[in-house]
Amino acid sequence: MGILSGLGGLGLGNLENMDIFEEEEKEKEAAKAKAAAAAQIQEKDIVFDRSYQCPVCEGNLHSKAVKSGKAKLLGTDPDLRARYDIIDPAKYDVILCEKCGYAALSRFFDKITHPQIKLIREKISPTVRIPKYNDDIYTYKEALERYQLALANAVVKKARSSEKAYICLKSAWIARGYKESIQADGTGSTKQLADLEKMEDEFLLNAYKGFVEAVQNESFPMCGMDEITVNYLLAVLAARFKKYDVASRMIASVLGSSSASPRIKDRARDLKEQVLQEMKKK
Ligand SMILES: [Zn+2]
């Protein structure tokens, strides 16, 4: 006698022997299968070779790019670095011509003037040597080199402060991602972790200096960021380097802005709390 055996008398005899937890089991199995399929997607599955024409040597080049909509956003660090599962898209933001050594962040790649092209042809192309990588993906080591080349190009072509600052900011994100990845798989030595931390700090300090200069001399939007976003970022960086007066001023400008989104105001409030705590400790 099953626990549902009385159903026959209620006109539901066809349901007398059903497994009451079966549906739930099926759903669990389906969820498991879905998770397994998601786990099988690897970084190499969501990158592809994109072709460009190099504005400096006019040759064709390929750089790896990330397929859109495949990775899931996990969260955002205080300095606005977005973290995703499967992939760190920041690794793929430098477009590099292996023939002439021209490298730039994707948003600046085509925005180059004739005098700048001349400078790169004179000061980068004759001596640059790009290491050969044959991986399906860009490793963090390779990504760091690509960012260093982008920064060298930016200095040589006398780029604006904002562009150099933005390269430094994203380089810091690469150093942080590198550190996190070797921490996660346990392959990093103490020295390597310390070196990456130091590198991240230096990049952030340069990003801070660059953005301070940029807000005095350039107009918004800056590297795709509006004034509120840049002020918030400056507040985060200023707080990191204990420039509490600058941090407080920038936080106040974000909180006092009528066009700032609730999300960035929340972040600014968290930062204000952190700055107040740190100032108390002084
Ligand atoms: Zn080229």
Coordinates of C-alpha atoms and ligand atoms in Angstrom, one line a residue:
M1 CA 0.0 0.0 0.0
G2 CA 1.5 3.3 -1.1
I3 CA 0.9 6.5 0.8
L4 CA -1.3 7.7 -2.1
S5 CA -3.3 4.5 -2.4
G6 CA -6.5 6.2 -1.3
L7 CA -6.5 8.4 -4.4
G8 CA -8.3 5.7 -6.3
G9 CA -11.4 6.3 -4.3
L10 CA -11.1 9.9 -5.0
G11 CA -11.1 9.4 -8.8
L12 CA -7.4 9.8 -9.1
G13 CA -6.4 6.1 -9.4
N14 CA -3.9 6.9 -12.2
L15 CA -1.8 8.9 -9.7
E16 CA -1.8 6.3 -6.9
N17 CA 1.7 5.0 -7.7
M18 CA 3.5 8.2 -8.6
D19 CA 6.8 9.1 -7.1
I20 CA 6.1 12.3 -5.1
F21 CA 9.7 13.6 -5.2
E22 CA 10.4 12.6 -8.8
E23 CA 9.9 16.1 -10.3
E24 CA 12.3 17.6 -7.8
E25 CA 14.9 15.0 -8.7
K26 CA 14.5 15.7 -12.3
E27 CA 14.9 19.5 -11.7
K28 CA 18.1 18.8 -9.7
E29 CA 19.5 16.7 -12.5
A30 CA 18.7 19.4 -15.0
A31 CA 20.4 22.0 -12.9
K32 CA 23.5 19.8 -12.5
A33 CA 23.7 19.2 -16.2
K34 CA 23.5 22.9 -16.8
A35 CA 26.2 23.7 -14.3
A36 CA 28.4 21.0 -15.9
A37 CA 27.9 22.5 -19.3
A38 CA 28.8 26.0 -18.0
A39 CA 31.9 24.6 -16.3
Q40 CA 33.1 23.2 -19.6
I41 CA 33.2 26.6 -21.2
Q42 CA 36.8 27.7 -21.0
E43 CA 38.5 31.0 -21.6
K44 CA 39.7 29.8 -25.1
D45 CA 36.1 29.1 -26.1
I46 CA 35.1 32.7 -25.7
V47 CA 38.0 34.5 -27.4
F48 CA 38.4 34.9 -31.1
D49 CA 40.9 36.5 -33.5
R50 CA 39.7 39.9 -34.7
S51 CA 41.5 41.5 -37.7
Y52 CA 42.5 45.2 -37.9
Q53 CA 44.4 47.4 -40.2
C54 CA 47.4 48.9 -38.5
P55 CA 47.3 52.7 -38.8
V56 CA 51.1 52.9 -38.4
C57 CA 52.5 50.3 -40.9
E58 CA 49.2 49.8 -42.8
G59 CA 49.6 46.0 -42.5
N60 CA 46.9 43.6 -41.4
L61 CA 47.0 42.2 -37.9
H62 CA 45.1 40.0 -35.6
S63 CA 44.4 40.5 -32.0
K64 CA 42.4 38.3 -29.7
A65 CA 39.1 39.7 -28.5
V66 CA 36.3 38.5 -26.2
K67 CA 33.0 37.3 -27.5
S68 CA 30.3 39.5 -26.0
G69 CA 27.7 38.2 -23.6
K70 CA 29.4 34.9 -22.8
A71 CA 31.0 35.7 -19.4
K72 CA 29.0 36.5 -16.3
L73 CA 29.7 39.6 -14.3
L74 CA 30.6 38.6 -10.7
G75 CA 31.2 42.0 -9.2
T76 CA 33.1 45.3 -9.4
D77 CA 36.2 46.2 -7.4
P78 CA 36.2 49.7 -5.7
D79 CA 38.3 51.1 -8.5
L80 CA 35.7 49.9 -11.1
R81 CA 37.5 46.8 -12.3
A82 CA 34.8 44.4 -13.4
R83 CA 35.3 40.8 -12.4
Y84 CA 33.9 38.0 -14.6
D85 CA 33.7 34.2 -14.4
I86 CA 35.7 32.2 -17.0
I87 CA 37.7 35.2 -18.3
D88 CA 39.4 38.5 -17.4
P89 CA 38.4 40.7 -20.3
A90 CA 41.0 43.3 -19.4
K91 CA 43.7 41.0 -20.7
Y92 CA 42.3 41.5 -24.2
D93 CA 42.0 45.2 -24.3
V94 CA 45.4 46.0 -25.9
I95 CA 45.6 45.8 -29.7
L96 CA 49.1 45.1 -30.8
C97 CA 50.7 45.1 -34.3
E98 CA 53.5 42.5 -34.1
K99 CA 55.1 43.9 -37.3
C100 CA 55.7 47.5 -36.2
G101 CA 55.2 47.4 -32.5
Y102 CA 52.2 49.8 -32.4
A103 CA 50.0 49.0 -29.4
A104 CA 47.1 50.8 -27.9
L105 CA 44.0 50.2 -25.9
S106 CA 41.1 49.3 -28.2
R107 CA 39.3 52.6 -27.7
F108 CA 42.4 54.6 -28.8
F109 CA 43.7 52.3 -31.5
D110 CA 42.4 54.2 -34.5
K111 CA 42.6 57.6 -32.8
I112 CA 46.1 58.4 -33.9
T113 CA 47.4 61.5 -35.7
H114 CA 50.0 61.7 -38.5
P115 CA 52.7 63.2 -36.2
Q116 CA 52.1 60.4 -33.7
I117 CA 52.4 57.7 -36.5
K118 CA 55.7 59.3 -37.4
L119 CA 57.0 59.2 -33.8
I120 CA 56.1 55.5 -33.5
R121 CA 57.8 54.7 -36.8
E122 CA 60.9 56.4 -35.6
K123 CA 61.1 55.4 -32.0
I124 CA 59.3 52.0 -31.7
S125 CA 59.3 50.2 -35.0
P126 CA 63.1 50.0 -35.7
T127 CA 64.0 48.2 -32.6
V128 CA 60.9 46.5 -31.1
R129 CA 61.0 42.8 -30.8
I130 CA 57.7 41.1 -29.9
P131 CA 58.0 37.7 -28.3
K132 CA 56.1 34.9 -30.0
Y133 CA 53.2 33.3 -28.1
N134 CA 51.2 30.4 -29.5
D135 CA 48.6 30.1 -26.9
D136 CA 44.8 30.0 -27.5
I137 CA 44.5 32.8 -24.9
Y138 CA 46.6 35.7 -23.6
T139 CA 48.2 34.7 -20.4
Y140 CA 48.7 37.3 -17.7
K141 CA 52.4 37.5 -18.5
E142 CA 51.6 38.2 -22.1
A143 CA 48.9 40.7 -21.2
L144 CA 51.3 42.6 -19.0
E145 CA 53.7 42.8 -21.8
R146 CA 51.0 44.1 -24.2
Y147 CA 50.1 46.8 -21.6
Q148 CA 53.7 47.8 -21.2
L149 CA 54.0 48.2 -25.0
A150 CA 50.8 50.2 -25.0
L151 CA 52.2 52.5 -22.3
A152 CA 55.5 52.8 -24.1
N153 CA 53.6 53.7 -27.3
A154 CA 51.5 56.3 -25.4
V155 CA 54.6 58.0 -24.0
V156 CA 56.4 58.0 -27.4
K157 CA 53.3 59.4 -29.2
K158 CA 52.9 62.1 -26.5
A159 CA 49.4 60.9 -25.7
R160 CA 47.2 62.9 -23.3
S161 CA 47.4 62.3 -19.6
S162 CA 44.1 60.6 -19.5
E163 CA 45.1 57.9 -22.0
K164 CA 48.3 57.2 -20.1
A165 CA 46.5 57.2 -16.8
Y166 CA 43.8 54.8 -18.1
I167 CA 46.5 52.4 -19.4
C168 CA 48.1 52.5 -15.9
L169 CA 44.8 51.9 -14.3
K170 CA 44.1 48.9 -16.4
S171 CA 47.7 47.6 -16.1
A172 CA 47.1 47.6 -12.3
W173 CA 43.9 45.5 -12.9
I174 CA 46.1 43.1 -14.9
A175 CA 48.6 42.9 -12.1
R176 CA 45.8 42.3 -9.6
G177 CA 44.2 39.6 -11.8
Y178 CA 47.6 37.9 -12.2
K179 CA 48.1 37.9 -8.5
E180 CA 44.6 36.5 -7.9
S181 CA 45.0 33.8 -10.5
I182 CA 48.3 32.4 -9.0
Q183 CA 46.9 32.7 -5.5
A184 CA 43.9 30.7 -6.6
D185 CA 45.9 27.9 -8.2
G186 CA 48.6 28.0 -5.6
T187 CA 51.5 28.5 -8.1
G188 CA 52.8 31.8 -7.0
S189 CA 55.9 32.2 -4.8
T190 CA 55.8 34.8 -2.0
K191 CA 58.2 36.9 -3.9
Q192 CA 56.1 36.8 -7.1
L193 CA 53.0 37.8 -5.2
A194 CA 54.9 40.7 -3.5
D195 CA 56.3 41.8 -6.8
L196 CA 52.9 41.9 -8.4
E197 CA 51.4 43.8 -5.5
K198 CA 54.2 46.4 -5.8
M199 CA 53.6 46.6 -9.5
E200 CA 49.9 47.2 -9.0
D201 CA 50.6 49.9 -6.5
E202 CA 53.0 51.7 -8.9
F203 CA 50.5 51.5 -11.7
L204 CA 47.8 52.9 -9.5
L205 CA 50.0 55.7 -8.3
N206 CA 50.7 56.7 -11.9
A207 CA 47.0 56.4 -12.8
Y208 CA 46.3 58.8 -9.9
K209 CA 48.9 61.3 -11.0
G210 CA 47.7 61.1 -14.6
F211 CA 44.0 61.6 -13.8
V212 CA 44.8 64.5 -11.5
E213 CA 46.6 66.2 -14.4
A214 CA 43.9 65.2 -16.9
V215 CA 41.0 66.7 -15.0
Q216 CA 42.9 70.0 -14.9
N217 CA 43.6 70.1 -18.6
E218 CA 41.1 67.9 -20.5
S219 CA 37.4 67.8 -21.0
F220 CA 34.8 65.1 -20.3
P221 CA 34.0 62.4 -21.2
M222 CA 37.5 61.0 -20.5
C223 CA 38.3 57.5 -21.7
G224 CA 34.6 56.8 -21.9
M225 CA 34.0 58.1 -18.3
D226 CA 31.9 61.0 -17.3
E227 CA 33.0 63.6 -14.8
I228 CA 31.2 61.9 -11.9
T229 CA 32.9 58.5 -12.6
V230 CA 36.3 60.1 -12.9
N231 CA 35.9 62.0 -9.7
Y232 CA 34.8 58.9 -7.9
L233 CA 37.8 57.0 -9.3
L234 CA 40.1 59.9 -8.2
A235 CA 38.6 59.6 -4.7
V236 CA 39.3 55.9 -4.6
L237 CA 42.9 56.4 -5.7
A238 CA 43.5 59.4 -3.5
A239 CA 42.2 57.4 -0.5
R240 CA 44.6 54.5 -1.3
F241 CA 47.6 56.9 -1.3
K242 CA 46.3 58.6 1.9
K243 CA 45.6 61.9 0.2
Y244 CA 42.5 62.3 2.3
D245 CA 41.9 65.9 1.5
V246 CA 41.6 65.1 -2.2
A247 CA 39.5 62.0 -1.5
S248 CA 37.1 63.9 0.7
R249 CA 36.7 66.7 -1.9
M250 CA 36.0 64.2 -4.7
I251 CA 33.6 62.2 -2.5
A252 CA 31.7 65.4 -1.7
S253 CA 31.4 66.2 -5.4
V254 CA 30.0 62.8 -6.2
L255 CA 27.5 62.9 -3.3
G256 CA 26.5 66.5 -4.1
S257 CA 25.9 65.8 -7.8
S258 CA 22.3 65.6 -8.9
S259 CA 23.1 63.5 -11.9
A260 CA 25.1 60.8 -10.1
S261 CA 23.4 57.4 -10.1
P262 CA 22.3 55.8 -6.8
R263 CA 24.9 53.1 -7.4
I264 CA 27.9 55.4 -7.6
K265 CA 26.6 57.4 -4.6
D266 CA 26.4 54.2 -2.6
R267 CA 30.0 53.5 -3.5
A268 CA 31.0 57.0 -2.6
R269 CA 29.3 56.7 0.8
D270 CA 31.1 53.4 1.5
L271 CA 34.4 55.1 0.6
K272 CA 33.6 58.1 2.8
E273 CA 33.1 55.7 5.7
Q274 CA 36.4 54.0 5.0
V275 CA 38.2 57.4 4.7
L276 CA 36.7 58.6 8.0
Q277 CA 37.9 55.4 9.7
E278 CA 41.4 55.7 8.3
M279 CA 41.7 59.3 9.3
K280 CA 40.7 58.4 12.9
K281 CA 43.6 56.0 13.0
K282 CA 46.1 58.6 12.0
Ligands
ZN1 ZN 51.8 48.0 -37.6

